[in-house]
mmCIF file of C-alpha atoms in Angstrom:
data_model
loop_
_atom_site.group_PDB
_atom_site.id
_atom_site.type_symbol
_atom_site.label_atom_id
_atom_site.label_comp_id
_atom_site.label_asym_id
_atom_site.label_seq_id
_atom_site.Cartn_x
_atom_site.Cartn_y
_atom_site.Cartn_z
ATOM 1 C CA UNK A 29 -0.154 58.571 -9.880
ATOM 2 C CA UNK A 30 -1.651 55.889 -12.139
ATOM 3 C CA UNK A 31 -1.554 52.347 -10.749
ATOM 4 C CA UNK A 32 0.332 49.729 -12.784
ATOM 5 C CA UNK A 33 -2.146 47.440 -14.588
ATOM 6 C CA UNK A 34 -2.033 43.760 -13.610
ATOM 7 C CA UNK A 35 -0.294 41.173 -15.772
ATOM 8 C CA UNK A 36 -2.496 40.601 -18.828
ATOM 9 C CA UNK A 37 -4.413 37.365 -19.170
ATOM 10 C CA UNK A 38 -5.848 35.620 -22.216
ATOM 11 C CA UNK A 39 -9.198 37.267 -21.459
ATOM 12 C CA UNK A 40 -7.452 40.672 -21.460
ATOM 13 C CA UNK A 41 -5.902 39.991 -24.858
ATOM 14 C CA UNK A 42 -9.274 38.912 -26.266
ATOM 15 C CA UNK A 43 -10.772 42.146 -24.944
ATOM 16 C CA UNK A 44 -7.967 44.181 -26.539
ATOM 17 C CA UNK A 45 -8.608 42.482 -29.854
ATOM 18 C CA UNK A 46 -12.309 43.355 -29.530
ATOM 19 C CA UNK A 47 -11.420 46.986 -28.787
ATOM 20 C CA UNK A 48 -9.127 46.986 -31.821
ATOM 21 C CA UNK A 49 -11.937 45.737 -34.061
ATOM 22 C CA UNK A 50 -14.326 48.369 -32.676
ATOM 23 C CA UNK A 51 -11.852 51.222 -33.166
ATOM 24 C CA UNK A 52 -11.226 50.188 -36.759
ATOM 25 C CA UNK A 53 -14.942 49.983 -37.438
ATOM 26 C CA UNK A 54 -15.574 53.422 -35.902
ATOM 27 C CA UNK A 55 -12.711 54.986 -37.874
ATOM 28 C CA UNK A 56 -14.134 53.521 -41.071
ATOM 29 C CA UNK A 57 -17.578 54.949 -40.277
ATOM 30 C CA UNK A 58 -16.088 58.442 -39.988
ATOM 31 C CA UNK A 59 -14.145 58.005 -43.241
ATOM 32 C CA UNK A 60 -17.288 56.811 -45.025
ATOM 33 C CA UNK A 61 -19.227 59.792 -43.705
ATOM 34 C CA UNK A 62 -16.424 62.146 -44.739
ATOM 35 C CA UNK A 63 -16.728 60.977 -48.345
ATOM 36 C CA UNK A 64 -20.248 62.409 -48.412
ATOM 37 C CA UNK A 65 -19.280 65.759 -46.854
ATOM 38 C CA UNK A 66 -17.326 68.784 -47.991
ATOM 39 C CA UNK A 67 -15.339 71.540 -46.350
ATOM 40 C CA UNK A 68 -15.180 71.804 -42.595
ATOM 41 C CA UNK A 69 -17.442 68.848 -41.835
ATOM 42 C CA UNK A 70 -15.260 66.582 -43.964
ATOM 43 C CA UNK A 71 -12.126 67.754 -42.153
ATOM 44 C CA UNK A 72 -13.716 67.163 -38.743
ATOM 45 C CA UNK A 73 -14.804 63.632 -39.647
ATOM 46 C CA UNK A 74 -11.358 62.764 -40.978
ATOM 47 C CA UNK A 75 -9.808 64.124 -37.777
ATOM 48 C CA UNK A 76 -12.105 61.846 -35.766
ATOM 49 C CA UNK A 77 -11.041 58.884 -37.897
ATOM 50 C CA UNK A 78 -7.397 59.789 -37.253
ATOM 51 C CA UNK A 79 -8.035 59.912 -33.504
ATOM 52 C CA UNK A 80 -9.662 56.477 -33.608
ATOM 53 C CA UNK A 81 -6.542 55.348 -35.446
ATOM 54 C CA UNK A 82 -4.396 56.418 -32.480
ATOM 55 C CA UNK A 83 -6.592 54.323 -30.199
ATOM 56 C CA UNK A 84 -6.273 51.433 -32.631
ATOM 57 C CA UNK A 85 -2.477 51.696 -32.448
ATOM 58 C CA UNK A 86 -2.617 51.582 -28.645
ATOM 59 C CA UNK A 87 -4.276 48.162 -28.712
ATOM 60 C CA UNK A 88 -1.967 46.947 -31.479
ATOM 61 C CA UNK A 89 1.028 47.867 -29.338
ATOM 62 C CA UNK A 90 -0.378 45.987 -26.343
ATOM 63 C CA UNK A 91 -1.110 42.954 -28.512
ATOM 64 C CA UNK A 92 2.397 43.057 -29.963
ATOM 65 C CA UNK A 93 1.186 43.408 -33.521
ATOM 66 C CA UNK A 94 -1.705 42.294 -35.663
ATOM 67 C CA UNK A 95 -3.505 39.336 -34.041
ATOM 68 C CA UNK A 96 -3.887 36.159 -36.076
ATOM 69 C CA UNK A 97 -7.627 36.208 -35.567
ATOM 70 C CA UNK A 98 -9.543 39.435 -35.085
ATOM 71 C CA UNK A 99 -13.117 39.266 -33.749
ATOM 72 C CA UNK A 100 -15.919 40.820 -35.760
ATOM 73 C CA UNK A 101 -17.102 44.268 -34.651
ATOM 74 C CA UNK A 102 -20.315 44.487 -32.667
ATOM 75 C CA UNK A 103 -23.692 44.449 -34.388
ATOM 76 C CA UNK A 104 -24.084 48.151 -33.652
ATOM 77 C CA UNK A 105 -20.730 48.998 -35.263
ATOM 78 C CA UNK A 106 -21.538 46.912 -38.341
ATOM 79 C CA UNK A 107 -24.953 48.544 -38.623
ATOM 80 C CA UNK A 108 -23.370 51.988 -38.396
ATOM 81 C CA UNK A 109 -20.867 51.055 -41.081
ATOM 82 C CA UNK A 110 -23.591 49.777 -43.391
ATOM 83 C CA UNK A 111 -25.648 52.940 -42.946
ATOM 84 C CA UNK A 112 -22.633 55.234 -43.371
ATOM 85 C CA UNK A 113 -21.707 53.593 -46.690
ATOM 86 C CA UNK A 114 -25.228 53.833 -48.088
ATOM 87 C CA UNK A 115 -26.847 56.855 -46.493
ATOM 88 C CA UNK A 116 -24.424 59.121 -44.679
ATOM 89 C CA UNK A 117 -27.389 60.777 -42.995
ATOM 90 C CA UNK A 118 -28.026 62.599 -39.752
ATOM 91 C CA UNK A 119 -29.264 59.339 -38.263
ATOM 92 C CA UNK A 120 -25.795 57.792 -38.604
ATOM 93 C CA UNK A 121 -24.271 60.700 -36.695
ATOM 94 C CA UNK A 122 -26.957 60.414 -34.023
ATOM 95 C CA UNK A 123 -26.193 56.701 -33.602
ATOM 96 C CA UNK A 124 -22.461 57.425 -33.553
ATOM 97 C CA UNK A 125 -23.076 59.973 -30.818
ATOM 98 C CA UNK A 126 -24.746 57.323 -28.687
ATOM 99 C CA UNK A 127 -21.939 54.849 -29.448
ATOM 100 C CA UNK A 128 -19.268 57.318 -28.334
ATOM 101 C CA UNK A 129 -21.176 57.813 -25.094
ATOM 102 C CA UNK A 130 -20.956 54.078 -24.299
ATOM 103 C CA UNK A 131 -17.149 53.881 -24.305
ATOM 104 C CA UNK A 132 -15.790 51.290 -21.809
ATOM 105 C CA UNK A 133 -12.463 53.071 -21.378
ATOM 106 C CA UNK A 134 -13.384 54.739 -18.064
ATOM 107 C CA UNK A 135 -13.284 51.342 -16.349
ATOM 108 C CA UNK A 136 -10.663 49.708 -18.591
ATOM 109 C CA UNK A 137 -7.336 49.399 -16.695
ATOM 110 C CA UNK A 138 -5.296 49.137 -19.907
ATOM 111 C CA UNK A 139 -6.814 52.225 -21.553
ATOM 112 C CA UNK A 140 -5.049 55.515 -20.905
ATOM 113 C CA UNK A 141 -6.776 58.476 -19.287
ATOM 114 C CA UNK A 142 -6.234 60.359 -22.550
ATOM 115 C CA UNK A 143 -8.163 57.702 -24.496
ATOM 116 C CA UNK A 144 -11.085 57.920 -22.075
ATOM 117 C CA UNK A 145 -11.034 61.714 -22.376
ATOM 118 C CA UNK A 146 -10.835 61.441 -26.172
ATOM 119 C CA UNK A 147 -14.032 59.384 -26.287
ATOM 120 C CA UNK A 148 -15.900 61.963 -24.198
ATOM 121 C CA UNK A 149 -14.719 64.751 -26.483
ATOM 122 C CA UNK A 150 -15.576 62.673 -29.564
ATOM 123 C CA UNK A 151 -19.139 62.396 -28.310
ATOM 124 C CA UNK A 152 -19.407 66.181 -28.109
ATOM 125 C CA UNK A 153 -17.832 66.610 -31.563
ATOM 126 C CA UNK A 154 -20.288 64.163 -33.097
ATOM 127 C CA UNK A 155 -23.117 65.835 -31.179
ATOM 128 C CA UNK A 156 -22.108 69.143 -32.775
ATOM 129 C CA UNK A 157 -22.059 67.631 -36.267
ATOM 130 C CA UNK A 158 -25.405 65.965 -35.660
ATOM 131 C CA UNK A 159 -26.824 69.254 -34.363
ATOM 132 C CA UNK A 160 -26.079 70.900 -37.714
ATOM 133 C CA UNK A 161 -28.111 68.263 -39.484
ATOM 134 C CA UNK A 162 -30.849 68.464 -36.875
ATOM 135 C CA UNK A 163 -31.202 72.188 -37.459
ATOM 136 C CA UNK A 164 -31.440 71.626 -41.206
ATOM 137 C CA UNK A 165 -34.054 68.901 -40.786
ATOM 138 C CA UNK A 166 -35.961 70.117 -37.755
ATOM 139 C CA UNK A 167 -38.883 71.880 -39.464
ATOM 140 C CA UNK A 168 -39.582 69.358 -42.207
ATOM 141 C CA UNK A 169 -38.831 66.355 -40.028
ATOM 142 C CA UNK A 170 -41.020 67.596 -37.187
ATOM 143 C CA UNK A 171 -43.929 68.178 -39.557
ATOM 144 C CA UNK A 172 -43.485 64.771 -41.182
ATOM 145 C CA UNK A 173 -43.102 62.695 -38.020
ATOM 146 C CA UNK A 174 -45.659 64.429 -35.855
ATOM 147 C CA UNK A 175 -48.169 64.778 -38.682
ATOM 148 C CA UNK A 176 -47.912 61.063 -39.448
ATOM 149 C CA UNK A 177 -47.985 60.202 -35.741
ATOM 150 C CA UNK A 178 -51.147 62.257 -35.241
ATOM 151 C CA UNK A 179 -52.789 60.390 -38.091
ATOM 152 C CA UNK A 180 -51.718 57.023 -36.693
ATOM 153 C CA UNK A 181 -52.946 57.632 -33.154
ATOM 154 C CA UNK A 182 -56.163 59.507 -33.910
ATOM 155 C CA UNK A 183 -57.406 57.137 -36.598
ATOM 156 C CA UNK A 184 -56.398 54.016 -34.676
ATOM 157 C CA UNK A 185 -58.367 55.299 -31.692
ATOM 158 C CA UNK A 186 -61.319 56.073 -33.991
ATOM 159 C CA UNK A 187 -61.520 52.675 -35.721
ATOM 160 C CA UNK A 188 -60.916 50.821 -32.435
ATOM 161 C CA UNK A 189 -63.728 52.696 -30.744
ATOM 162 C CA UNK A 190 -66.130 52.295 -33.666
ATOM 163 C CA UNK A 191 -65.204 48.645 -34.180
ATOM 164 C CA UNK A 192 -65.760 47.808 -30.522
ATOM 165 C CA UNK A 193 -69.424 48.807 -30.776
ATOM 166 C CA UNK A 194 -70.088 45.796 -33.006
ATOM 167 C CA UNK A 195 -71.036 47.690 -36.163
ATOM 168 C CA UNK A 196 -70.388 46.243 -39.627
ATOM 169 C CA UNK A 197 -66.965 46.268 -41.276
ATOM 170 C CA UNK A 198 -68.260 48.681 -43.927
ATOM 171 C CA UNK A 199 -69.213 51.189 -41.257
ATOM 172 C CA UNK A 200 -65.771 50.912 -39.626
ATOM 173 C CA UNK A 201 -64.165 51.461 -43.019
ATOM 174 C CA UNK A 202 -66.341 54.485 -43.719
ATOM 175 C CA UNK A 203 -65.552 55.921 -40.285
ATOM 176 C CA UNK A 204 -61.816 55.424 -40.820
ATOM 177 C CA UNK A 205 -61.842 57.114 -44.232
ATOM 178 C CA UNK A 206 -63.964 59.953 -42.858
ATOM 179 C CA UNK A 207 -61.558 60.348 -39.939
ATOM 180 C CA UNK A 208 -58.605 60.408 -42.326
ATOM 181 C CA UNK A 209 -60.137 63.122 -44.508
ATOM 182 C CA UNK A 210 -61.452 65.190 -41.605
ATOM 183 C CA UNK A 211 -58.149 65.078 -39.738
ATOM 184 C CA UNK A 212 -55.989 65.710 -42.803
ATOM 185 C CA UNK A 213 -58.165 68.618 -43.950
ATOM 186 C CA UNK A 214 -58.147 70.074 -40.454
ATOM 187 C CA UNK A 215 -54.360 69.757 -40.214
ATOM 188 C CA UNK A 216 -53.892 71.296 -43.657
ATOM 189 C CA UNK A 217 -56.247 74.176 -42.958
ATOM 190 C CA UNK A 218 -54.659 74.828 -39.576
ATOM 191 C CA UNK A 219 -51.167 74.844 -41.056
ATOM 192 C CA UNK A 220 -52.270 77.178 -43.855
ATOM 193 C CA UNK A 221 -53.797 79.654 -41.405
ATOM 194 C CA UNK A 222 -50.764 79.437 -39.106
ATOM 195 C CA UNK A 223 -48.177 80.047 -41.833
ATOM 196 C CA UNK A 224 -50.282 82.684 -43.567
ATOM 197 C CA UNK A 225 -50.753 84.565 -40.299
ATOM 198 C CA UNK A 226 -47.055 84.401 -39.548
ATOM 199 C CA UNK A 227 -46.164 85.748 -42.985
ATOM 200 C CA UNK A 228 -48.654 88.600 -42.538
ATOM 201 C CA UNK A 229 -47.089 89.471 -39.189
ATOM 202 C CA UNK A 230 -43.650 89.464 -40.817
ATOM 203 C CA UNK A 231 -44.943 91.738 -43.573
ATOM 204 C CA UNK A 232 -46.106 94.176 -40.907
ATOM 205 C CA UNK A 233 -42.615 94.275 -39.360
ATOM 206 C CA UNK A 234 -40.697 94.891 -42.613
ATOM 207 C CA UNK A 235 -39.087 98.334 -42.985
ATOM 208 C CA UNK A 236 -40.916 100.517 -45.514
ATOM 209 C CA UNK A 237 -40.161 103.633 -47.537
ATOM 210 C CA UNK A 238 -43.176 105.458 -46.052
ATOM 211 C CA UNK A 239 -41.073 108.336 -44.649
ATOM 212 C CA UNK A 240 -38.327 108.449 -47.275
ATOM 213 C CA UNK A 241 -39.754 111.480 -49.080
ATOM 214 C CA UNK A 242 -39.662 113.492 -45.853
ATOM 215 C CA UNK A 243 -36.002 112.891 -45.080
ATOM 216 C CA UNK A 244 -34.635 116.136 -46.622
ATOM 217 C CA UNK A 245 -36.943 118.216 -44.397
ATOM 218 C CA UNK A 246 -35.752 116.743 -41.102
ATOM 219 C CA UNK A 247 -33.570 118.800 -38.769
ATOM 220 C CA UNK A 248 -30.016 117.531 -39.073
ATOM 221 C CA UNK A 249 -29.335 117.933 -35.344
ATOM 222 C CA UNK A 250 -32.735 117.061 -33.883
ATOM 223 C CA UNK A 251 -34.544 114.341 -35.794
ATOM 224 C CA UNK A 252 -36.378 111.119 -35.122
ATOM 225 C CA UNK A 253 -34.665 109.024 -37.818
ATOM 226 C CA UNK A 254 -32.205 107.820 -35.200
ATOM 227 C CA UNK A 255 -35.155 106.462 -33.229
ATOM 228 C CA UNK A 256 -36.128 104.346 -36.244
ATOM 229 C CA UNK A 257 -32.737 102.687 -36.257
ATOM 230 C CA UNK A 258 -32.802 102.213 -32.480
ATOM 231 C CA UNK A 259 -36.130 100.379 -32.718
ATOM 232 C CA UNK A 260 -34.422 98.009 -35.143
ATOM 233 C CA UNK A 261 -31.694 97.074 -32.670
ATOM 234 C CA UNK A 262 -28.941 99.654 -33.195
ATOM 235 C CA UNK A 263 -27.083 101.197 -30.230
ATOM 236 C CA UNK A 264 -27.866 104.879 -29.679
ATOM 237 C CA UNK A 265 -24.531 106.276 -30.893
ATOM 238 C CA UNK A 266 -24.501 104.128 -34.027
ATOM 239 C CA UNK A 267 -28.140 104.969 -34.766
ATOM 240 C CA UNK A 268 -27.473 108.704 -34.518
ATOM 241 C CA UNK A 269 -24.397 108.463 -36.743
ATOM 242 C CA UNK A 270 -26.277 106.537 -39.408
ATOM 243 C CA UNK A 271 -29.241 108.936 -39.240
ATOM 244 C CA UNK A 272 -26.884 111.863 -39.834
ATOM 245 C CA UNK A 273 -25.264 110.132 -42.834
ATOM 246 C CA UNK A 274 -28.647 109.351 -44.371
ATOM 247 C CA UNK A 275 -29.898 112.931 -43.939
ATOM 248 C CA UNK A 276 -26.741 114.423 -45.387
ATOM 249 C CA UNK A 277 -26.969 112.074 -48.364
ATOM 250 C CA UNK A 278 -30.666 112.877 -48.901
ATOM 251 C CA UNK A 279 -29.911 116.604 -49.144
ATOM 252 C CA UNK A 280 -27.409 116.090 -51.913
ATOM 253 C CA UNK A 281 -30.193 114.749 -54.170
ATOM 254 C CA UNK A 282 -32.884 116.683 -55.930
ATOM 255 C CA UNK A 283 -35.659 115.228 -53.778
ATOM 256 C CA UNK A 284 -37.236 113.225 -56.577
ATOM 257 C CA UNK A 285 -35.487 110.024 -55.502
ATOM 258 C CA UNK A 286 -34.622 110.352 -51.817
ATOM 259 C CA UNK A 287 -31.835 108.239 -50.405
ATOM 260 C CA UNK A 288 -32.775 105.310 -48.275
ATOM 261 C CA UNK A 289 -30.728 103.298 -45.818
ATOM 262 C CA UNK A 290 -33.416 101.064 -44.358
ATOM 263 C CA UNK A 291 -32.442 98.103 -42.297
ATOM 264 C CA UNK A 292 -33.425 94.789 -43.793
ATOM 265 C CA UNK A 293 -34.655 91.822 -41.862
ATOM 266 C CA UNK A 294 -33.279 88.305 -42.446
ATOM 267 C CA UNK A 295 -35.078 85.995 -44.826
ATOM 268 C CA UNK A 296 -37.987 85.277 -42.509
ATOM 269 C CA UNK A 297 -40.315 84.546 -45.389
ATOM 270 C CA UNK A 298 -37.995 81.833 -46.648
ATOM 271 C CA UNK A 299 -37.783 80.363 -43.154
ATOM 272 C CA UNK A 300 -41.545 80.347 -42.773
ATOM 273 C CA UNK A 301 -42.136 78.918 -46.232
ATOM 274 C CA UNK A 302 -45.222 78.795 -48.399
ATOM 275 C CA UNK A 303 -48.635 78.570 -46.767
ATOM 276 C CA UNK A 304 -49.915 76.292 -49.531
ATOM 277 C CA UNK A 305 -46.826 74.105 -49.319
ATOM 278 C CA UNK A 306 -47.150 73.777 -45.548
ATOM 279 C CA UNK A 307 -50.854 72.941 -45.857
ATOM 280 C CA UNK A 308 -50.246 70.312 -48.537
ATOM 281 C CA UNK A 309 -47.402 68.643 -46.662
ATOM 282 C CA UNK A 310 -49.373 68.629 -43.412
ATOM 283 C CA UNK A 311 -52.359 67.063 -45.218
ATOM 284 C CA UNK A 312 -50.177 64.358 -46.786
ATOM 285 C CA UNK A 313 -48.214 63.574 -43.612
ATOM 286 C CA UNK A 314 -51.386 63.161 -41.565
ATOM 287 C CA UNK A 315 -53.067 61.084 -44.285
ATOM 288 C CA UNK A 316 -50.017 58.820 -44.623
ATOM 289 C CA UNK A 317 -50.325 57.912 -40.965
ATOM 290 C CA UNK A 318 -54.116 57.795 -40.813
ATOM 291 C CA UNK A 319 -54.409 55.333 -43.702
ATOM 292 C CA UNK A 320 -52.469 52.607 -41.872
ATOM 293 C CA UNK A 321 -55.133 51.703 -39.251
ATOM 294 C CA UNK A 322 -57.746 51.449 -42.020
ATOM 295 C CA UNK A 323 -55.768 49.084 -44.278
ATOM 296 C CA UNK A 324 -57.210 45.819 -42.848
ATOM 297 C CA UNK A 325 -60.780 46.949 -43.585
ATOM 298 C CA UNK A 326 -59.783 48.277 -47.024
ATOM 299 C CA UNK A 327 -58.548 44.779 -47.909
ATOM 300 C CA UNK A 328 -61.764 43.126 -46.727
ATOM 301 C CA UNK A 329 -60.900 41.929 -43.229
ATOM 302 C CA UNK A 330 -63.330 42.320 -40.356
ATOM 303 C CA UNK A 331 -63.767 41.497 -36.688
ATOM 304 C CA UNK A 332 -60.868 40.402 -34.520
ATOM 305 C CA UNK A 333 -58.526 39.746 -37.458
ATOM 306 C CA UNK A 334 -58.870 43.327 -38.679
ATOM 307 C CA UNK A 335 -58.373 44.751 -35.184
ATOM 308 C CA UNK A 336 -55.254 42.665 -34.506
ATOM 309 C CA UNK A 337 -53.710 43.501 -37.879
ATOM 310 C CA UNK A 338 -54.444 47.202 -37.425
ATOM 311 C CA UNK A 339 -52.762 47.132 -34.017
ATOM 312 C CA UNK A 340 -49.701 45.357 -35.440
ATOM 313 C CA UNK A 341 -49.333 47.733 -38.397
ATOM 314 C CA UNK A 342 -49.789 50.836 -36.281
ATOM 315 C CA UNK A 343 -47.452 49.438 -33.616
ATOM 316 C CA UNK A 344 -44.680 49.006 -36.171
ATOM 317 C CA UNK A 345 -45.252 52.515 -37.505
ATOM 318 C CA UNK A 346 -45.294 54.040 -33.999
ATOM 319 C CA UNK A 347 -42.052 52.267 -33.096
ATOM 320 C CA UNK A 348 -40.477 53.566 -36.295
ATOM 321 C CA UNK A 349 -41.564 57.189 -35.803
ATOM 322 C CA UNK A 350 -40.575 57.116 -32.147
ATOM 323 C CA UNK A 351 -37.169 55.650 -32.985
ATOM 324 C CA UNK A 352 -36.581 58.345 -35.628
ATOM 325 C CA UNK A 353 -37.455 61.074 -33.121
ATOM 326 C CA UNK A 354 -35.079 59.459 -30.629
ATOM 327 C CA UNK A 355 -32.271 59.274 -33.171
ATOM 328 C CA UNK A 356 -32.728 62.865 -34.246
ATOM 329 C CA UNK A 357 -32.753 64.116 -30.653
ATOM 330 C CA UNK A 358 -29.809 61.956 -29.584
ATOM 331 C CA UNK A 359 -31.948 59.853 -27.242
ATOM 332 C CA UNK A 360 -32.105 56.029 -27.187
ATOM 333 C CA UNK A 361 -34.288 55.097 -30.178
ATOM 334 C CA UNK A 362 -35.836 52.022 -28.546
ATOM 335 C CA UNK A 363 -36.964 53.983 -25.494
ATOM 336 C CA UNK A 364 -38.576 56.686 -27.638
ATOM 337 C CA UNK A 365 -40.175 54.078 -29.877
ATOM 338 C CA UNK A 366 -41.707 52.270 -26.904
ATOM 339 C CA UNK A 367 -42.980 55.571 -25.530
ATOM 340 C CA UNK A 368 -44.734 56.348 -28.816
ATOM 341 C CA UNK A 369 -46.159 52.833 -28.841
ATOM 342 C CA UNK A 370 -47.501 53.189 -25.302
ATOM 343 C CA UNK A 371 -49.143 56.524 -26.108
ATOM 344 C CA UNK A 372 -50.797 55.217 -29.268
ATOM 345 C CA UNK A 373 -52.011 51.979 -27.729
ATOM 346 C CA UNK A 374 -53.173 53.833 -24.630
ATOM 347 C CA UNK A 375 -55.387 56.131 -26.689
ATOM 348 C CA UNK A 376 -56.752 53.165 -28.655
ATOM 349 C CA UNK A 377 -57.460 51.244 -25.444
ATOM 350 C CA UNK A 378 -59.524 54.108 -24.034
ATOM 351 C CA UNK A 379 -61.720 54.423 -27.125
ATOM 352 C CA UNK A 380 -62.010 50.635 -27.450
ATOM 353 C CA UNK A 381 -63.338 50.338 -23.886
ATOM 354 C CA UNK A 382 -65.750 53.195 -24.514
ATOM 355 C CA UNK A 383 -66.902 51.498 -27.713
ATOM 356 C CA UNK A 384 -67.490 48.232 -25.875
ATOM 357 C CA UNK A 385 -69.491 50.022 -23.206
ATOM 358 C CA UNK A 386 -71.532 51.897 -25.784
ATOM 359 C CA UNK A 387 -72.136 48.730 -27.782
ATOM 360 C CA UNK A 388 -73.385 46.851 -24.716
ATOM 361 C CA UNK A 389 -75.652 49.687 -23.607
ATOM 362 C CA UNK A 390 -77.036 50.143 -27.135
ATOM 363 C CA UNK A 391 -77.625 46.422 -27.465
#
């Protein structure tokens, strides 16, 4: 049996007003997202907005009507609203998923058990919507983020190590450009070979018409055509029934154009994509990241100023790529951003120390 909540205080009423503002902001986010969707996704988002409206009414009832002064929603809710109105992207859903997971209703004495349960279910609904977008973006996004991140980390480590030896700024610049081109070409070539090889393997698995001309000569009761269908995933009884239908149909023709009933595979080639396209995108993604550590030397800086600026620029880029990965995976973006930053700076620190040691020994 639920305990009766204590008599509300002024602090309670202020908290209710804050909850009211948050619920309204969340409902508006879902309505804004729904405007950019169609069909089932639109209906789901509008249903979420309606549910937030029920929560909003709960706090209005406790407050006895619209308060004279309503607090502003939190920074996170306002940010979500701004993004939903302008972008409506997967990142908004990922942020909304995290927001639903931080509901205070579990420990709120004036929130009903149903409201707390609603928020948990909302998180799973938003997770499901976000998962659809993640699946649509996963291949391209992974290539973009990890290609750029590879360029950032590898070229930062290269210019830090070379710069620490005490060589001239022109040599650091040349090394950075060479590292950019070598890495981007290697990534592009590797992606081309990978995609090309995968397409060739798919070609080898496609059904062919190699045995079609021999179908009329097979024994209707004892034939291996059923085995063909079984290798392609059909149950034994269904494979035998289809084999019999195909053979019977083939014997009704004159033999010049034998009947075929080959199983077709899904659009694997479309999923894999073009080898040239994958190579070009991999080259560009890597190069876009690898150019950032070199920018200070391109613009004529040298020494400590160039090193510090390179670290700052790459740090910002690593935080951004890490945060995007976190958002897409439903993890805290700041934590993922800091992890990417630590990895990149760690690699640069190792090569910088080695460069210092080499510079001292060479000197």
